[in-house]
PDB file of C-alpha atoms in Angstrom:
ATOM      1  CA  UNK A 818       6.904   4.746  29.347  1.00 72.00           C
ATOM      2  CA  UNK A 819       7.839   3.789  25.614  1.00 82.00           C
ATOM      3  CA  UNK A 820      11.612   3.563  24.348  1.00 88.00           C
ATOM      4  CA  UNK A 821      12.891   6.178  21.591  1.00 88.00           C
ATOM      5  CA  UNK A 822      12.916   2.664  19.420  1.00 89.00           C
ATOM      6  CA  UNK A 823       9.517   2.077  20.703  1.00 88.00           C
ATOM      7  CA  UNK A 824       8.561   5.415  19.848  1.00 87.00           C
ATOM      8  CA  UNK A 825       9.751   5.566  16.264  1.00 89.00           C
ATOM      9  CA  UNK A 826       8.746   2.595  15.513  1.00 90.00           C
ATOM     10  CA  UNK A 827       5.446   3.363  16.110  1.00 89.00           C
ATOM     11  CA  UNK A 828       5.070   7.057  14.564  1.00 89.00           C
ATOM     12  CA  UNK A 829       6.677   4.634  11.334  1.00 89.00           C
ATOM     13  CA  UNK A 830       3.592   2.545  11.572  1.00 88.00           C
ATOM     14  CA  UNK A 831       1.452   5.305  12.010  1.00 86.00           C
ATOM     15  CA  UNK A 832       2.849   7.393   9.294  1.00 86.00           C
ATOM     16  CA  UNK A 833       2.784   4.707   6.890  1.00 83.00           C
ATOM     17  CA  UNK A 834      -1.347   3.560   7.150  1.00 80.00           C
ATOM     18  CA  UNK A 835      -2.320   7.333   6.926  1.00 80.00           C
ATOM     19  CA  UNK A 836      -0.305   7.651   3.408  1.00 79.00           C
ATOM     20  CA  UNK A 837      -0.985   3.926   2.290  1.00 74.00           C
ATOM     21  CA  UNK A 838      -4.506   2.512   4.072  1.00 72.00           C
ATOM     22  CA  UNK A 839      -2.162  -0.650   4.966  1.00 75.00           C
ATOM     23  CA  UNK A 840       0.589  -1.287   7.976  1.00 79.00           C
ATOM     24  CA  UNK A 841       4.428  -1.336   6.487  1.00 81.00           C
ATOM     25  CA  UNK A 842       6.301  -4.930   6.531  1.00 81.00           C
ATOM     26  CA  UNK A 843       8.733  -5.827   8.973  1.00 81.00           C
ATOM     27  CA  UNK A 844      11.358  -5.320   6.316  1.00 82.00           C
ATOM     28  CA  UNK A 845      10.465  -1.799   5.767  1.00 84.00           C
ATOM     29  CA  UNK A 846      10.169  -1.430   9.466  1.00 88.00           C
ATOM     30  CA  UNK A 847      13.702  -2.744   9.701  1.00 88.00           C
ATOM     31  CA  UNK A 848      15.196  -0.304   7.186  1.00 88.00           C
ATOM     32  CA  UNK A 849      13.520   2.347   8.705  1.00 89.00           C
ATOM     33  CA  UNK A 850      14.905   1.922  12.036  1.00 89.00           C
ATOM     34  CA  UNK A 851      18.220   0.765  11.064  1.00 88.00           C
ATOM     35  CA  UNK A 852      18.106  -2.776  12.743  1.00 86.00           C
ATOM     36  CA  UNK A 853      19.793  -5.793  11.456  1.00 83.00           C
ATOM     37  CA  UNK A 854      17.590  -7.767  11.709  1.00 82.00           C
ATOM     38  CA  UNK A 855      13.752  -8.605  11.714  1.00 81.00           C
ATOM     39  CA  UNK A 856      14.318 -10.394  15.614  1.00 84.00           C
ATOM     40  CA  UNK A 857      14.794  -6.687  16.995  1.00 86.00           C
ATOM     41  CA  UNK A 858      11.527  -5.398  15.103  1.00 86.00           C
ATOM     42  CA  UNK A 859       8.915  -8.773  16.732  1.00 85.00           C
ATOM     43  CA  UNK A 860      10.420  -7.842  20.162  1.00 87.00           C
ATOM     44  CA  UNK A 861       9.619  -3.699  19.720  1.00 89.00           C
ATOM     45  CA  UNK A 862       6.150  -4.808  17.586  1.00 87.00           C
ATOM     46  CA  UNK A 863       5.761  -7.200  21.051  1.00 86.00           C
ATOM     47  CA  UNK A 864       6.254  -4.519  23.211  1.00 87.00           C
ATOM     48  CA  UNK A 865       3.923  -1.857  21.486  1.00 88.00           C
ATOM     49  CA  UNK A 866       0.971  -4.507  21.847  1.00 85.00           C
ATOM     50  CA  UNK A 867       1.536  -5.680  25.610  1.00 83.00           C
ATOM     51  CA  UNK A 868       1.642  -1.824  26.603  1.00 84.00           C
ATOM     52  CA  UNK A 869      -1.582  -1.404  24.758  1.00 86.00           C
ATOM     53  CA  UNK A 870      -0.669   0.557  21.585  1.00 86.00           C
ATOM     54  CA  UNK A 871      -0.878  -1.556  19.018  1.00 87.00           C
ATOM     55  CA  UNK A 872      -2.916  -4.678  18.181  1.00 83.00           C
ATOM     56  CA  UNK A 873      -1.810  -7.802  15.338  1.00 78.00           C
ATOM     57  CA  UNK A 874      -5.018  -9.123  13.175  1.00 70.00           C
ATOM     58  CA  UNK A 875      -5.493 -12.380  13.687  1.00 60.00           C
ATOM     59  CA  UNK A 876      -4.847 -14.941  11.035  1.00 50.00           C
ATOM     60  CA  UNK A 877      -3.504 -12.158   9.141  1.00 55.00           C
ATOM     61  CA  UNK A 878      -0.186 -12.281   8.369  1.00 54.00           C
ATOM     62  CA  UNK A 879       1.968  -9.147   9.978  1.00 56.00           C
ATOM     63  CA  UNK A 880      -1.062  -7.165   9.842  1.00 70.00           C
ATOM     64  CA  UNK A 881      -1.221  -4.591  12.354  1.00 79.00           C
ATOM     65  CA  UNK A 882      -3.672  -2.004  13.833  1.00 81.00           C
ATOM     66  CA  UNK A 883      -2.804   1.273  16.231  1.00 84.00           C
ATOM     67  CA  UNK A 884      -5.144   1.488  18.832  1.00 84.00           C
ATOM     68  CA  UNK A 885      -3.624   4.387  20.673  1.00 84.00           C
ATOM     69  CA  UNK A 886      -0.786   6.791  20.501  1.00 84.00           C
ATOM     70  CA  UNK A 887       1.058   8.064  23.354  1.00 82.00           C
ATOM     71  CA  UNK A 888       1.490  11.773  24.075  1.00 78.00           C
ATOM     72  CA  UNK A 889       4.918  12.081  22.703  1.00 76.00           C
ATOM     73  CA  UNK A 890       3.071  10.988  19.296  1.00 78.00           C
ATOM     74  CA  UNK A 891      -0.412  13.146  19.776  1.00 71.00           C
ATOM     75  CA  UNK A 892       0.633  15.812  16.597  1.00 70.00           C
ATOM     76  CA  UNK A 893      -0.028  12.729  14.639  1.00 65.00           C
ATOM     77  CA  UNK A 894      -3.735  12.712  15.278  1.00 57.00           C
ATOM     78  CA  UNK A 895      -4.449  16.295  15.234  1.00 49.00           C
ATOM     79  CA  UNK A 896      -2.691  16.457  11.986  1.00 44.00           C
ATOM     80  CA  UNK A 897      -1.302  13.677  10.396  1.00 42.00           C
ATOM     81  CA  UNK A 898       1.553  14.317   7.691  1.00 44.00           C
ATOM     82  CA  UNK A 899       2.901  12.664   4.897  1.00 45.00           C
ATOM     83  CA  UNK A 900       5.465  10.664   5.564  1.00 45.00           C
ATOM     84  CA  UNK A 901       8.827  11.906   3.976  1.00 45.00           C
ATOM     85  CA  UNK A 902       9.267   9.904   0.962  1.00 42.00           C
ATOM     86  CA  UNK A 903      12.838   8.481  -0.125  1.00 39.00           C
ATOM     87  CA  UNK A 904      14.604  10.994  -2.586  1.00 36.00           C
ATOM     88  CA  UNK A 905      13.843   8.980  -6.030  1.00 32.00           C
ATOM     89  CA  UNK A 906      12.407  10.474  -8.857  1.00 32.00           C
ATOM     90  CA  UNK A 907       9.563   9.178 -10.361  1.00 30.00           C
ATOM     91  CA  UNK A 908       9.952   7.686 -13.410  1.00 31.00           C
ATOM     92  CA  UNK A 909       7.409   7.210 -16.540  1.00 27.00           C
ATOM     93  CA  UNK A 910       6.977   3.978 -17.441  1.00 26.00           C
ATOM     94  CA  UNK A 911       4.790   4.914 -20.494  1.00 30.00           C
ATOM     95  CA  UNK A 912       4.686   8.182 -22.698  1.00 30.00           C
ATOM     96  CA  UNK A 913       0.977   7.579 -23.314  1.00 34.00           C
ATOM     97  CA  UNK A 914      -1.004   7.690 -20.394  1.00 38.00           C
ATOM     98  CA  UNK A 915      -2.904   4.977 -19.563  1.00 40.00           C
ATOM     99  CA  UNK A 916      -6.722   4.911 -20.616  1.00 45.00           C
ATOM    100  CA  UNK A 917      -8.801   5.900 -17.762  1.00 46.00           C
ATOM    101  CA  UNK A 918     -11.139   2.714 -16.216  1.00 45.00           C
ATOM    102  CA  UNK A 919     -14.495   3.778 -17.205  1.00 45.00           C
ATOM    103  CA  UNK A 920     -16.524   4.938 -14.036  1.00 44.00           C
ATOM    104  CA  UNK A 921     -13.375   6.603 -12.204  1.00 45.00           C
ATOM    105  CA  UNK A 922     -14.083   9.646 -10.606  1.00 43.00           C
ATOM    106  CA  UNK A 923     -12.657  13.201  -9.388  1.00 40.00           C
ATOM    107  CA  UNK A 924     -12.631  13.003  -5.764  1.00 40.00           C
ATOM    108  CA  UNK A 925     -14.574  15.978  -3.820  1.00 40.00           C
ATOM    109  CA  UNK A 926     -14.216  16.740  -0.236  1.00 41.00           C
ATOM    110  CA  UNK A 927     -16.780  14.810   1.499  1.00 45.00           C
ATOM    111  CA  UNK A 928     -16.820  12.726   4.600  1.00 62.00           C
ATOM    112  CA  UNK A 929     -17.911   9.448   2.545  1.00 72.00           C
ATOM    113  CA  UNK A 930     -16.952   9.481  -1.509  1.00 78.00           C
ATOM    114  CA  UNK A 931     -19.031   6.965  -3.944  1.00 81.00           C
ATOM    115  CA  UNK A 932     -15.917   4.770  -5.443  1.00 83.00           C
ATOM    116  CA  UNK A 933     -16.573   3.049  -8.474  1.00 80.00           C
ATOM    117  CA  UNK A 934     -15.463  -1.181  -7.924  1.00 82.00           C
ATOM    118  CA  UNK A 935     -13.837  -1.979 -11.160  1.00 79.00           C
ATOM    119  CA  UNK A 936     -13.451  -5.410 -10.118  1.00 79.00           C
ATOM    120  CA  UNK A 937     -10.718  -7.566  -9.313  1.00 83.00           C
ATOM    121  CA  UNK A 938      -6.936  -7.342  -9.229  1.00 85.00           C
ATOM    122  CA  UNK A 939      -5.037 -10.241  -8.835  1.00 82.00           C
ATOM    123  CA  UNK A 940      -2.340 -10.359  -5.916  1.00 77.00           C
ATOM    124  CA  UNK A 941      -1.273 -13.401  -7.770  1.00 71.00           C
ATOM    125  CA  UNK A 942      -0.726 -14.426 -10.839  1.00 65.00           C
ATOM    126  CA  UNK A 943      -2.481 -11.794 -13.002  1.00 62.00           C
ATOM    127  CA  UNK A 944      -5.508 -11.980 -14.440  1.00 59.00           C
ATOM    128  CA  UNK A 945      -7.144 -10.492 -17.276  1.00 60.00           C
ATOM    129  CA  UNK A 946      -7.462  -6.334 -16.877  1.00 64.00           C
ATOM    130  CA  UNK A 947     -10.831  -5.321 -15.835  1.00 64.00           C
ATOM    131  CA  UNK A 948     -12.184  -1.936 -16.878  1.00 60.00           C
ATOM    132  CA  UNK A 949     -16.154  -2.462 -16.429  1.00 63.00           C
ATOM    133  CA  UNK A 950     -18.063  -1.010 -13.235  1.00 68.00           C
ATOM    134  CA  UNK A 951     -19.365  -3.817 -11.075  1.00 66.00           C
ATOM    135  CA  UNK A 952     -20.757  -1.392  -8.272  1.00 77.00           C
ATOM    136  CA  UNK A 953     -20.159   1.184  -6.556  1.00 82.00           C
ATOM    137  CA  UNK A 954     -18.823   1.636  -2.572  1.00 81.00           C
ATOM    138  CA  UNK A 955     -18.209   4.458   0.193  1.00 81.00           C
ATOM    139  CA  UNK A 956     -15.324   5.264   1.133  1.00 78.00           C
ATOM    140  CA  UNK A 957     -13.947   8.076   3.734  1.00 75.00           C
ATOM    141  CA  UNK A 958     -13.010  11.024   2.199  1.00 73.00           C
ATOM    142  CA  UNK A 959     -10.160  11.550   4.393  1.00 71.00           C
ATOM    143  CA  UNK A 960      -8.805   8.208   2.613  1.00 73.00           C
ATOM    144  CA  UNK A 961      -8.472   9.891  -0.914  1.00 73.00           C
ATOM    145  CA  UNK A 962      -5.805  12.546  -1.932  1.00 66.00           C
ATOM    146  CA  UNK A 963      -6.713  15.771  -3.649  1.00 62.00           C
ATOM    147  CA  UNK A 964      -8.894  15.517  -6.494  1.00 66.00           C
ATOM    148  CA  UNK A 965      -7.534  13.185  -8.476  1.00 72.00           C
ATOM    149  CA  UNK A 966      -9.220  10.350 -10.096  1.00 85.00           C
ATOM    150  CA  UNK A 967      -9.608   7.493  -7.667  1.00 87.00           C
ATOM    151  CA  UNK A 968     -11.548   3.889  -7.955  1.00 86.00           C
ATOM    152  CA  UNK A 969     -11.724   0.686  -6.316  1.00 88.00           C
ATOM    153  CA  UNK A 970     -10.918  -3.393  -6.499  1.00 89.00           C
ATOM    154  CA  UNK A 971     -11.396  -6.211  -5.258  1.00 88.00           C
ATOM    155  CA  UNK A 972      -8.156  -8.602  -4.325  1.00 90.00           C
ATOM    156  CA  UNK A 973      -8.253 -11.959  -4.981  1.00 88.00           C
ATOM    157  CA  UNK A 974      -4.791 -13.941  -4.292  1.00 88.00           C
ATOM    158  CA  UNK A 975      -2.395 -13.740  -0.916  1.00 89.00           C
ATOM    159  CA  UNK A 976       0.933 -12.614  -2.751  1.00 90.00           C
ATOM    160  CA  UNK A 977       0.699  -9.228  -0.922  1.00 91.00           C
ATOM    161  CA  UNK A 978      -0.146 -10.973   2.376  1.00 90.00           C
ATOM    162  CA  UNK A 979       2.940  -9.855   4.085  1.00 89.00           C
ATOM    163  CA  UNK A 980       2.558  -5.959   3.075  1.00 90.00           C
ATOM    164  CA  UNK A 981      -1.171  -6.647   5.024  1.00 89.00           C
ATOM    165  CA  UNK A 982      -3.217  -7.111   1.725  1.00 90.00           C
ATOM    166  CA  UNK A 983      -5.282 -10.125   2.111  1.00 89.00           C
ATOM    167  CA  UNK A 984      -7.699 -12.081  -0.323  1.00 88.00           C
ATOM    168  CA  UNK A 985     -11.142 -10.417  -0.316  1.00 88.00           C
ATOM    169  CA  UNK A 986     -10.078  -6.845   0.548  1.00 89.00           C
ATOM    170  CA  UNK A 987     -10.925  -4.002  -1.270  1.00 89.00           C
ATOM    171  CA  UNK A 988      -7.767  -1.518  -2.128  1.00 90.00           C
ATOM    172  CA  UNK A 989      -8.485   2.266  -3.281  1.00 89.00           C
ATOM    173  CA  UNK A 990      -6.262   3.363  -6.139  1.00 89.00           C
ATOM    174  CA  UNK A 991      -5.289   6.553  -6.989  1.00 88.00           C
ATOM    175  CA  UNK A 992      -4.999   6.913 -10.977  1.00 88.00           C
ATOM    176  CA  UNK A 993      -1.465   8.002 -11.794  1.00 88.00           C
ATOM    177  CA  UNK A 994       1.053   6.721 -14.511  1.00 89.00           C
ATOM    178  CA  UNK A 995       4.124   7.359 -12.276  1.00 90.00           C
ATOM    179  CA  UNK A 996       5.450   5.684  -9.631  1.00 91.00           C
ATOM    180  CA  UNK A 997       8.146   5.595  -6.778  1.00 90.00           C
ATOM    181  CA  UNK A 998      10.464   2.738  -6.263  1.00 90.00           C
ATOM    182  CA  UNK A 999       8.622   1.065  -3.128  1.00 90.00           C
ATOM    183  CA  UNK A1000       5.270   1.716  -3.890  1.00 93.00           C
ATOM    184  CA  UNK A1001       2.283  -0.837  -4.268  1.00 94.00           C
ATOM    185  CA  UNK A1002       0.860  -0.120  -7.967  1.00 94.00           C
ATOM    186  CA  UNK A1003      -1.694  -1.461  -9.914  1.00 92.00           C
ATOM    187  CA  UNK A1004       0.711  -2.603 -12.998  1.00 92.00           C
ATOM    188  CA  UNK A1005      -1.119  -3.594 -16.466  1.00 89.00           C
ATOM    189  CA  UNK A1006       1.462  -6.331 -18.174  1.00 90.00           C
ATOM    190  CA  UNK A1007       1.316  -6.273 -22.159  1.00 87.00           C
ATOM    191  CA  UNK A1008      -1.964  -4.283 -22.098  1.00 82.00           C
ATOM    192  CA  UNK A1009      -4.054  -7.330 -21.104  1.00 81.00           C
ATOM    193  CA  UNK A1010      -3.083  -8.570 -17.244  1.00 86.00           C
ATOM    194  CA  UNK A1011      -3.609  -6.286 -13.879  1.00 87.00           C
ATOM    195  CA  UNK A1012      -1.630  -6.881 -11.134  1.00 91.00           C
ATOM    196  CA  UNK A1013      -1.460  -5.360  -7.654  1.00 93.00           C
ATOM    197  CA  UNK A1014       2.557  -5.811  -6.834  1.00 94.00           C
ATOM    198  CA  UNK A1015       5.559  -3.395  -5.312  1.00 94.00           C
ATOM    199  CA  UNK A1016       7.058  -1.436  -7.954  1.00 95.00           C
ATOM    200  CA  UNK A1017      11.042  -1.329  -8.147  1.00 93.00           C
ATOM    201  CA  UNK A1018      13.275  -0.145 -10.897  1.00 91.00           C
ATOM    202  CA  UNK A1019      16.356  -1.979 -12.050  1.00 88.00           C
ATOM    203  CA  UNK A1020      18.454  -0.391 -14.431  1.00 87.00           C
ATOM    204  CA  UNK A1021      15.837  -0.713 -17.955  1.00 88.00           C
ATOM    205  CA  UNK A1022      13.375  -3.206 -16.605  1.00 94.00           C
ATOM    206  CA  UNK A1023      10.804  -3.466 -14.044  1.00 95.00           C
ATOM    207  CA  UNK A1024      10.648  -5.454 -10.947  1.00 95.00           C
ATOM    208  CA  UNK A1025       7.295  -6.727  -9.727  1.00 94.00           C
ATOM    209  CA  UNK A1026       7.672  -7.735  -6.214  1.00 93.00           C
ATOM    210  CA  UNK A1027       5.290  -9.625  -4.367  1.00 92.00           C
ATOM    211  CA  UNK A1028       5.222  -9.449  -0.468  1.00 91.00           C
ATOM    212  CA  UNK A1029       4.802 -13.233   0.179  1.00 89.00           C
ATOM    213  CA  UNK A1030       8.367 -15.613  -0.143  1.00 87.00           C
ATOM    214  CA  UNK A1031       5.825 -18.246  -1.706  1.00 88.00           C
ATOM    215  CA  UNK A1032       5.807 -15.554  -4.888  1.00 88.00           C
ATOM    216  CA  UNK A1033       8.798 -14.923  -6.936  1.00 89.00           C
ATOM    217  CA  UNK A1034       9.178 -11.044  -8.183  1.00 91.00           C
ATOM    218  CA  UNK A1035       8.591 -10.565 -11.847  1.00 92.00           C
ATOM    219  CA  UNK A1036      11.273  -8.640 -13.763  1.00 94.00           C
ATOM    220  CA  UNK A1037       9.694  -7.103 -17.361  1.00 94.00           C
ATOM    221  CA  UNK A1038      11.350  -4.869 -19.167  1.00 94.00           C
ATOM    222  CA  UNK A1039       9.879  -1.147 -18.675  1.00 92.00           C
ATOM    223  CA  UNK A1040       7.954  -1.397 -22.361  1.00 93.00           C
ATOM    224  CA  UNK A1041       5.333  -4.321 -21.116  1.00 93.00           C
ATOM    225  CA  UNK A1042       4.469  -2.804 -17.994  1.00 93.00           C
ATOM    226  CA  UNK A1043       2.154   0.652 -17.615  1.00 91.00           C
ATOM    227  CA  UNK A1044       1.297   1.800 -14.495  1.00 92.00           C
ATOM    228  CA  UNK A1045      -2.714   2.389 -13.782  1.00 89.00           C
ATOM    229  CA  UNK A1046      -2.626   3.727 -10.104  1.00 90.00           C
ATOM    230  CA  UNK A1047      -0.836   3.839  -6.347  1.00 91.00           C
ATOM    231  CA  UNK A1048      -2.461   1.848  -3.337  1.00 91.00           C
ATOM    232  CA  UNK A1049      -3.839   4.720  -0.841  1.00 88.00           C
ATOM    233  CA  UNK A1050      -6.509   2.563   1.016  1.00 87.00           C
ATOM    234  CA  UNK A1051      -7.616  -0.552   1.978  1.00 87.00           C
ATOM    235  CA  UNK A1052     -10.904  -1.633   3.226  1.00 85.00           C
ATOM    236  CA  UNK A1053     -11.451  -4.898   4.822  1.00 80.00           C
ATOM    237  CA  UNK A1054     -14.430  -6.751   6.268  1.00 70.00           C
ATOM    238  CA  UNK A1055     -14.946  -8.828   9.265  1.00 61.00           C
TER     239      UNK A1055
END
């Protein structure tokens, strides 16, 4: 038998890869549950995997996978739903939307959607903006939201290591000019560099946060930075 803590924490987890593709960080887990600290969320994330519910990647850093849910939790399979976002209003970062990458699509209902690979996004130091189709790759359908524009790219870099983005995987993006303060954006900086960072407002400027201590967050003001799309998938290979 799971604890209520137990419990919540893992509808959190669960919550968070269907709206994202990727497994929150222990910070966000914190915050969520309303722990002090980061000890109390190893010993419930500890727990989860010796009962059987949850399992860490190896050599991954806090990557984690749900394996099963118990029966308390079973609505979440039959029908998962959003998870309630915080109450911030999303805020333009640029009156002109953003050109659209050449080869994005409009997502149709389908079991597996052809995703244009635009190339790669640095979860790093940023790289030059890429807007030319390498390839294309399947995704599920079930990964993509409505029918909104949606393509794909390849990460190179480990600054988003802790928020389970590693180097080598493959993130869907949604195309959207907006964001929420928390989210994990594609961000183009002075209309040349993409990067794939956590977007935060502060006051006039823009914060763009890494998920690895290594990194230091970058802090632009809101004029250099448009937003090109929202992480809602992540595809890895073994």
């Amino acid at each position: 038998m799971l604890t209520k803590k137990q419990i919540q924490l893992l509808e959190f987890i669960q919550r968070r890869m269907a709206r994202d593709g990727v497994p929150p960080s222990f910070d966000e887990m914190k915050d969520a549950l309303d722990l002090r600290s980061k000890s109390g969320i190893h010993r419930l994330v500890t727990a989860l995997e010796e009962r059987g519910f949850i399992r860490r990647l190896p050599h991954r850093a806090r990557a984690l996978e749900v394996i099963r849910l118990p029966d308390a939790l079973s609505h979440l399979t039959e029908a998962a739903p959003e998870e309630p976002r915080p109450a911030f209003t999303p805020r333009v970062i640029s009156n002109t939307r953003p050109a659209r990458p050449r080869g994005a699509m409009t997502v149709m209902d389908s079991p597996a959607v052809q995703l244009p690979l635009m190339g790669r996004i640095a979860a790093g130091v940023p790289i030059e903006a890429i807007s030319e189709v390498s390839h294309h790759i399947a995704v599920p359908g079930t990964m993509l939201s409505g029918r909104e524009h949606h393509y794909a790219l390849e990460v190179t870099g480990d600054s988003m290591i802790e928020a389970g983005i590693n180097d080598g995987d493959v993130v869907v993006i949604r195309e959207q000019d907006t964001a929420e303060t928390g989210d994990i954006i594609v961000a183009l900086v002075d209309n040349q560099e993409a990067t794939l960072k956590r977007y935060r407002r502060k006051g006039s400027m823009i914060a763009l946060e890494a998920a690895n201590p290594a990194y230091e967050t970058r802090l632009l003001p809101e004029d250099r930075v448009r937003i090109q799309g929202r992480l809602v998938g992540l595809i890895r290979s073994y």
